[in-house]
Amino acid sequence: MSATDHLVDANQQYVERFSGARPARPRLQLAVLTCMDARLDLFGALGLDIGDAHLLRNAGGIPTDDALRSLAISQRALGTREIVVIHHSECGMDGFDDGEFRAKLEQESGVAPSWRVPGFTDLYADAKQSIRTVRNCPWLPFRDDVRGFVFDVASGALTEVTAD
Amino acid sequence: MSATDHLVDANQQYVERFSGARPARPRLQLAVLTCMDARLDLFGALGLDIGDAHLLRNAGGIPTDDALRSLAISQRALGTREIVVIHHSECGMDGFDDGEFRAKLEQESGVAPSWRVPGFTDLYADAKQSIRTVRNCPWLPFRDDVRGFVFDVASGALTEVTAD
């Protein structure tokens, strides 16, 4: 039985206890950008419930063009006002060698990736840079309340990072 | 008190009941790509636990370059093998007018976005297309087990979508 089959089974039980539809517009008017890391349980770690917040996740929790696109839609079409950026300890993008990775992909597939892989070398410095990138994005109408945190995967604790 | 302050408070309680560190490599060797929508509680809807799976989320659950970058890292650096793509009913990207949105951003900010906003007009057709996009990505070493679903935000149920 594949992992995906297990998800399908679990979903059948979820449907039985499902508490019903919620509005599409996030109740907390909040969007959270963070890493895809399997150790980040955002509902648990942030006390979120269904319908509370948009959750955006990629490798590193990096404000890529795609993340900024999603944030623009979140604010302009679905009414969010606050943004939280969360990086975390033991992140796979910490110390990641973009050049080596892309060269390997090209060597194996015969096709160079059209994208870069933005790694970083200092977790806190990168978190600060990510906050600044979001604050400087000209397509986001609400940038006064952008805050950043580092999540410790060993303790579950958030530590706020200030960009200035 | 801002929404973000509420998250910080909730996190203090989370730390007290935190069950401890898990490995960075997802236990189910699984990556899930889905929408940022606030109504998707992936741990609940898919029966996931901390450490089980990489969770990638953007506006629409679309396999953008950024999502493919994240999937490549997930498989090559962190050992995942299966991929699940989940779109959902009542998605904000359903019927989204890319041209109108980008024109408005340029008009308001004076700067044209560097990115496009890929909307869609048929939820199931787009889910199929997303499965195909992932299966055709030359930088993913494991593409034999890519499955797609539509999540119903009114019932909590997953329905499988087959691409062929």
XYZ file of C-alpha atoms in Angstrom:
328
model
C 0.000 0.000 0.000
C 1.485 3.331 -1.076
C 1.676 6.440 1.084
C -0.922 8.013 -1.197
C -3.350 5.137 -0.552
C -2.956 5.795 3.175
C -3.922 9.443 2.604
C -7.045 8.372 0.734
C -8.034 6.056 3.617
C -7.412 8.768 6.196
C -9.514 11.204 4.181
C -12.557 8.925 4.421
C -12.407 9.210 8.201
C -11.857 12.964 7.943
C -15.052 13.379 5.917
C -17.055 11.693 8.675
C -15.937 14.202 11.294
C -15.697 17.220 8.932
C -17.162 20.277 10.606
C -18.490 21.969 7.480
C -17.693 24.671 4.968
C -15.929 27.925 5.867
C -15.583 31.164 3.880
C -12.780 31.415 1.328
C -11.535 34.690 2.830
C -9.133 33.897 5.694
C -10.725 34.721 9.045
C -7.498 36.192 10.508
C -6.747 38.195 7.320
C -3.336 36.557 7.477
C -0.934 34.859 5.044
C 1.982 32.730 6.269
C 4.994 31.976 4.056
C 7.216 29.139 5.212
C 9.228 26.079 4.194
C 7.847 22.784 2.861
C 9.717 20.997 5.677
C 7.787 17.992 7.002
C 8.417 19.017 10.623
C 6.351 22.203 10.397
C 2.806 21.534 11.633
C 1.452 25.032 11.120
C -2.005 24.430 12.564
C -0.427 23.092 15.759
C 2.573 25.394 16.038
C 0.587 28.580 15.332
C -2.763 27.634 16.827
C -4.557 27.859 13.486
C -7.949 26.432 12.612
C -9.580 25.671 9.265
C -10.318 28.908 7.397
C -7.929 31.082 9.424
C -4.985 31.862 7.127
C -3.425 31.337 3.728
C -0.432 29.018 3.955
C 2.292 29.372 1.315
C 5.135 26.868 1.331
C 8.193 26.195 -0.826
C 11.722 24.867 -0.313
C 13.179 27.351 2.198
C 10.148 29.573 2.759
C 11.743 31.988 0.313
C 9.795 34.943 -1.170
C 10.276 33.779 -4.745
C 8.325 35.308 -7.615
C 5.765 32.537 -7.171
C 5.357 33.309 -3.475
C 4.960 37.045 -4.214
C 2.370 36.206 -6.891
C 0.466 34.172 -4.321
C 0.715 36.936 -1.688
C -0.558 39.503 -4.208
C -3.619 37.339 -4.886
C -4.056 36.701 -1.161
C -4.228 40.426 -0.385
C -5.984 41.722 -3.486
C -8.536 38.997 -4.102
C -9.048 37.445 -0.676
C -8.636 40.236 1.842
C -5.499 39.366 3.851
C -3.600 42.178 5.565
C -0.831 40.654 7.721
C 2.081 38.536 6.474
C 4.256 36.208 8.554
C 7.485 34.718 7.139
C 8.873 31.689 8.988
C 12.260 30.077 8.378
C 13.477 27.186 10.511
C 16.514 25.509 12.034
C 18.127 22.552 10.222
C 16.750 23.785 6.883
C 17.911 21.934 3.785
C 18.441 25.249 2.009
C 21.011 26.309 4.635
C 24.360 25.937 2.901
C 22.728 24.683 -0.296
C 25.045 24.912 -3.335
C 22.918 26.241 -6.179
C 25.595 25.921 -8.863
C 26.441 22.322 -8.037
C 22.764 21.313 -7.893
C 21.859 22.904 -11.213
C 24.945 21.453 -12.918
C 23.953 17.983 -11.721
C 20.394 18.388 -13.018
C 21.680 19.488 -16.405
C 24.204 16.650 -16.548
C 21.616 13.979 -15.729
C 18.669 15.258 -17.778
C 20.469 16.994 -20.625
C 18.371 20.106 -19.939
C 19.479 23.058 -17.816
C 16.819 24.143 -15.290
C 15.110 27.401 -16.178
C 15.122 28.365 -12.492
C 17.729 29.068 -9.836
C 17.798 27.452 -6.389
C 18.270 30.224 -3.861
C 20.040 28.740 -0.837
C 21.504 30.698 2.068
C 24.380 30.521 4.529
C 23.017 32.398 7.557
C 19.531 31.465 8.738
C 18.790 34.697 10.614
C 20.333 36.951 7.971
C 18.267 35.226 5.314
C 15.088 35.547 7.366
C 15.754 39.299 7.621
C 16.347 39.503 3.884
C 13.090 37.660 3.234
C 11.145 40.139 5.374
C 12.703 43.003 3.430
C 11.899 41.394 0.079
C 8.225 41.114 1.013
C 8.137 44.679 2.389
C 9.649 45.979 -0.842
C 7.288 44.151 -3.183
C 5.440 46.881 -5.119
C 2.461 44.643 -5.920
C 1.387 44.102 -2.316
C -1.002 46.805 -1.100
C -0.493 45.968 2.613
C 3.130 45.874 3.781
C 2.997 47.568 7.184
C 2.542 44.348 9.088
C 5.140 41.917 7.779
C 6.869 40.006 10.564
C 9.450 37.224 10.515
C 10.293 34.274 12.752
C 12.637 31.319 13.017
C 11.044 27.998 14.053
C 13.212 25.621 16.068
C 12.465 22.072 14.867
C 13.960 20.615 18.080
C 11.780 22.587 20.527
C 8.811 23.775 18.448
C 9.494 27.378 19.474
C 9.211 30.509 17.346
C 11.758 33.314 17.744
C 10.950 36.670 16.181
C 13.465 38.185 13.787
C 13.444 41.935 13.237
C 14.623 43.186 9.898
C 15.815 46.648 10.933
C -3.827 42.446 19.413
C -2.819 41.438 15.896
C -3.334 38.001 14.361
C 0.434 37.520 14.485
C 0.469 38.170 18.247
C -2.140 35.435 18.629
C 0.147 33.023 16.754
C 3.012 33.858 19.097
C 0.827 33.173 22.121
C -0.409 29.892 20.673
C 3.162 28.844 19.971
C 4.095 29.127 23.648
C 1.453 26.518 24.462
C 2.629 24.352 21.545
C 6.179 24.281 22.925
C 4.916 22.888 26.246
C 3.265 19.911 24.561
C 5.823 19.504 21.749
C 6.654 15.845 21.250
C 10.262 16.285 20.177
C 12.478 16.403 17.099
C 11.889 14.277 14.004
C 14.210 13.526 11.069
C 14.341 16.030 8.201
C 13.668 13.291 5.627
C 9.897 12.807 5.298
C 8.846 9.482 6.846
C 6.337 8.695 4.061
C 8.804 9.705 1.298
C 5.983 11.905 0.031
C 5.577 15.473 -1.240
C 2.157 17.139 -1.527
C 1.567 20.157 -3.781
C -1.619 22.090 -3.136
C -3.243 25.497 -2.846
C -2.614 28.100 -0.116
C -6.376 28.105 0.567
C -7.180 28.552 4.275
C -9.736 25.726 4.221
C -7.168 23.014 3.513
C -6.067 21.402 6.780
C -3.623 18.913 5.285
C -2.699 17.159 8.522
C -6.368 16.520 9.221
C -7.620 15.863 5.699
C -4.766 13.499 4.798
C -4.060 11.956 8.202
C -0.525 13.365 8.318
C 1.693 13.676 11.364
C 4.774 15.810 12.028
C 7.675 14.603 9.882
C 5.550 12.664 7.382
C 5.593 14.694 4.142
C 6.810 17.818 2.408
C 3.960 20.278 1.912
C 4.234 22.731 -0.992
C 1.576 25.402 -1.339
C 0.936 28.335 -3.659
C -2.086 30.141 -5.104
C -3.858 27.361 -7.000
C -1.576 24.428 -6.180
C -0.019 24.971 -9.594
C 3.273 23.275 -10.598
C 5.063 26.556 -11.223
C 8.825 26.714 -11.694
C 9.120 27.384 -7.968
C 7.077 24.302 -7.108
C 9.151 22.151 -9.480
C 12.335 23.545 -7.910
C 11.014 22.553 -4.494
C 9.990 19.077 -5.722
C 13.453 18.547 -7.238
C 15.061 19.362 -3.882
C 12.512 17.194 -2.075
C 13.384 14.130 -4.162
C 17.095 14.669 -4.696
C 18.161 15.992 -1.306
C 15.539 14.610 1.067
C 14.506 11.247 -0.324
C 10.848 11.634 -1.339
C 9.467 9.294 -4.030
C 5.706 9.897 -4.326
C 3.999 13.159 -5.331
C 0.381 14.124 -4.726
C -1.170 17.187 -6.419
C -4.396 18.511 -4.869
C -6.645 21.173 -6.362
C -9.917 22.134 -4.685
C -13.462 23.339 -5.267
C -14.231 27.064 -4.986
C -10.605 27.940 -5.810
C -9.814 31.622 -6.310
C -7.732 30.747 -9.364
C -10.775 29.239 -11.093
C -11.779 31.802 -13.703
C -8.990 34.162 -12.667
C -8.213 36.782 -15.336
C -4.429 37.008 -15.542
C -4.337 39.896 -17.985
C -6.716 42.075 -15.971
C -4.895 41.372 -12.708
C -1.441 42.152 -14.090
C -2.677 45.324 -15.790
C -4.129 46.509 -12.477
C -0.866 45.842 -10.629
C 1.089 47.775 -13.229
C -1.394 50.643 -13.200
C -1.303 50.984 -9.401
C 2.410 50.443 -8.771
C 3.899 51.756 -11.998
C 5.827 48.499 -12.362
C 4.713 45.513 -14.448
C 4.982 42.209 -12.564
C 7.828 39.982 -13.731
C 5.565 36.937 -13.295
C 2.345 35.659 -14.791
C -0.692 34.519 -12.795
C -1.768 31.179 -14.200
C -5.520 30.817 -13.587
C -7.764 28.139 -15.050
C -11.333 27.665 -16.218
C -11.946 23.950 -15.626
C -10.944 22.571 -12.233
C -10.644 18.931 -13.280
C -8.953 19.683 -16.605
C -6.424 21.844 -14.803
C -5.772 19.164 -12.193
C -5.031 16.728 -15.029
C -2.724 19.233 -16.668
C -0.894 19.744 -13.385
C -0.302 16.000 -13.032
C 1.106 15.908 -16.563
C 3.363 18.888 -15.907
C 4.901 17.165 -12.897
C 5.261 13.846 -14.757
C 7.033 15.615 -17.609
C 9.493 17.557 -15.443
C 12.955 16.344 -16.514
C 14.590 17.296 -13.201
C 12.539 14.929 -11.052
C 14.141 11.482 -10.794
C 10.933 9.797 -9.524
C 7.828 10.359 -11.657
C 6.141 6.948 -11.684
C 3.957 7.709 -8.693
C 2.390 11.126 -9.302
C -1.309 11.196 -8.436
C -3.855 13.999 -8.426
C -6.994 14.812 -6.455
C -9.682 17.440 -6.076
C -10.581 18.423 -2.503
C -14.188 19.461 -1.870
C -14.137 22.340 0.627
C -17.813 21.751 1.471
C -17.480 18.062 2.413
C -13.768 17.578 3.118
C -13.633 14.726 0.584
C -10.867 13.940 -1.902
C -11.740 12.690 -5.391
C -8.966 11.185 -7.476
C -8.310 12.626 -10.926
C -6.592 10.476 -13.519
C -4.557 12.236 -16.148
C -4.803 9.672 -18.939
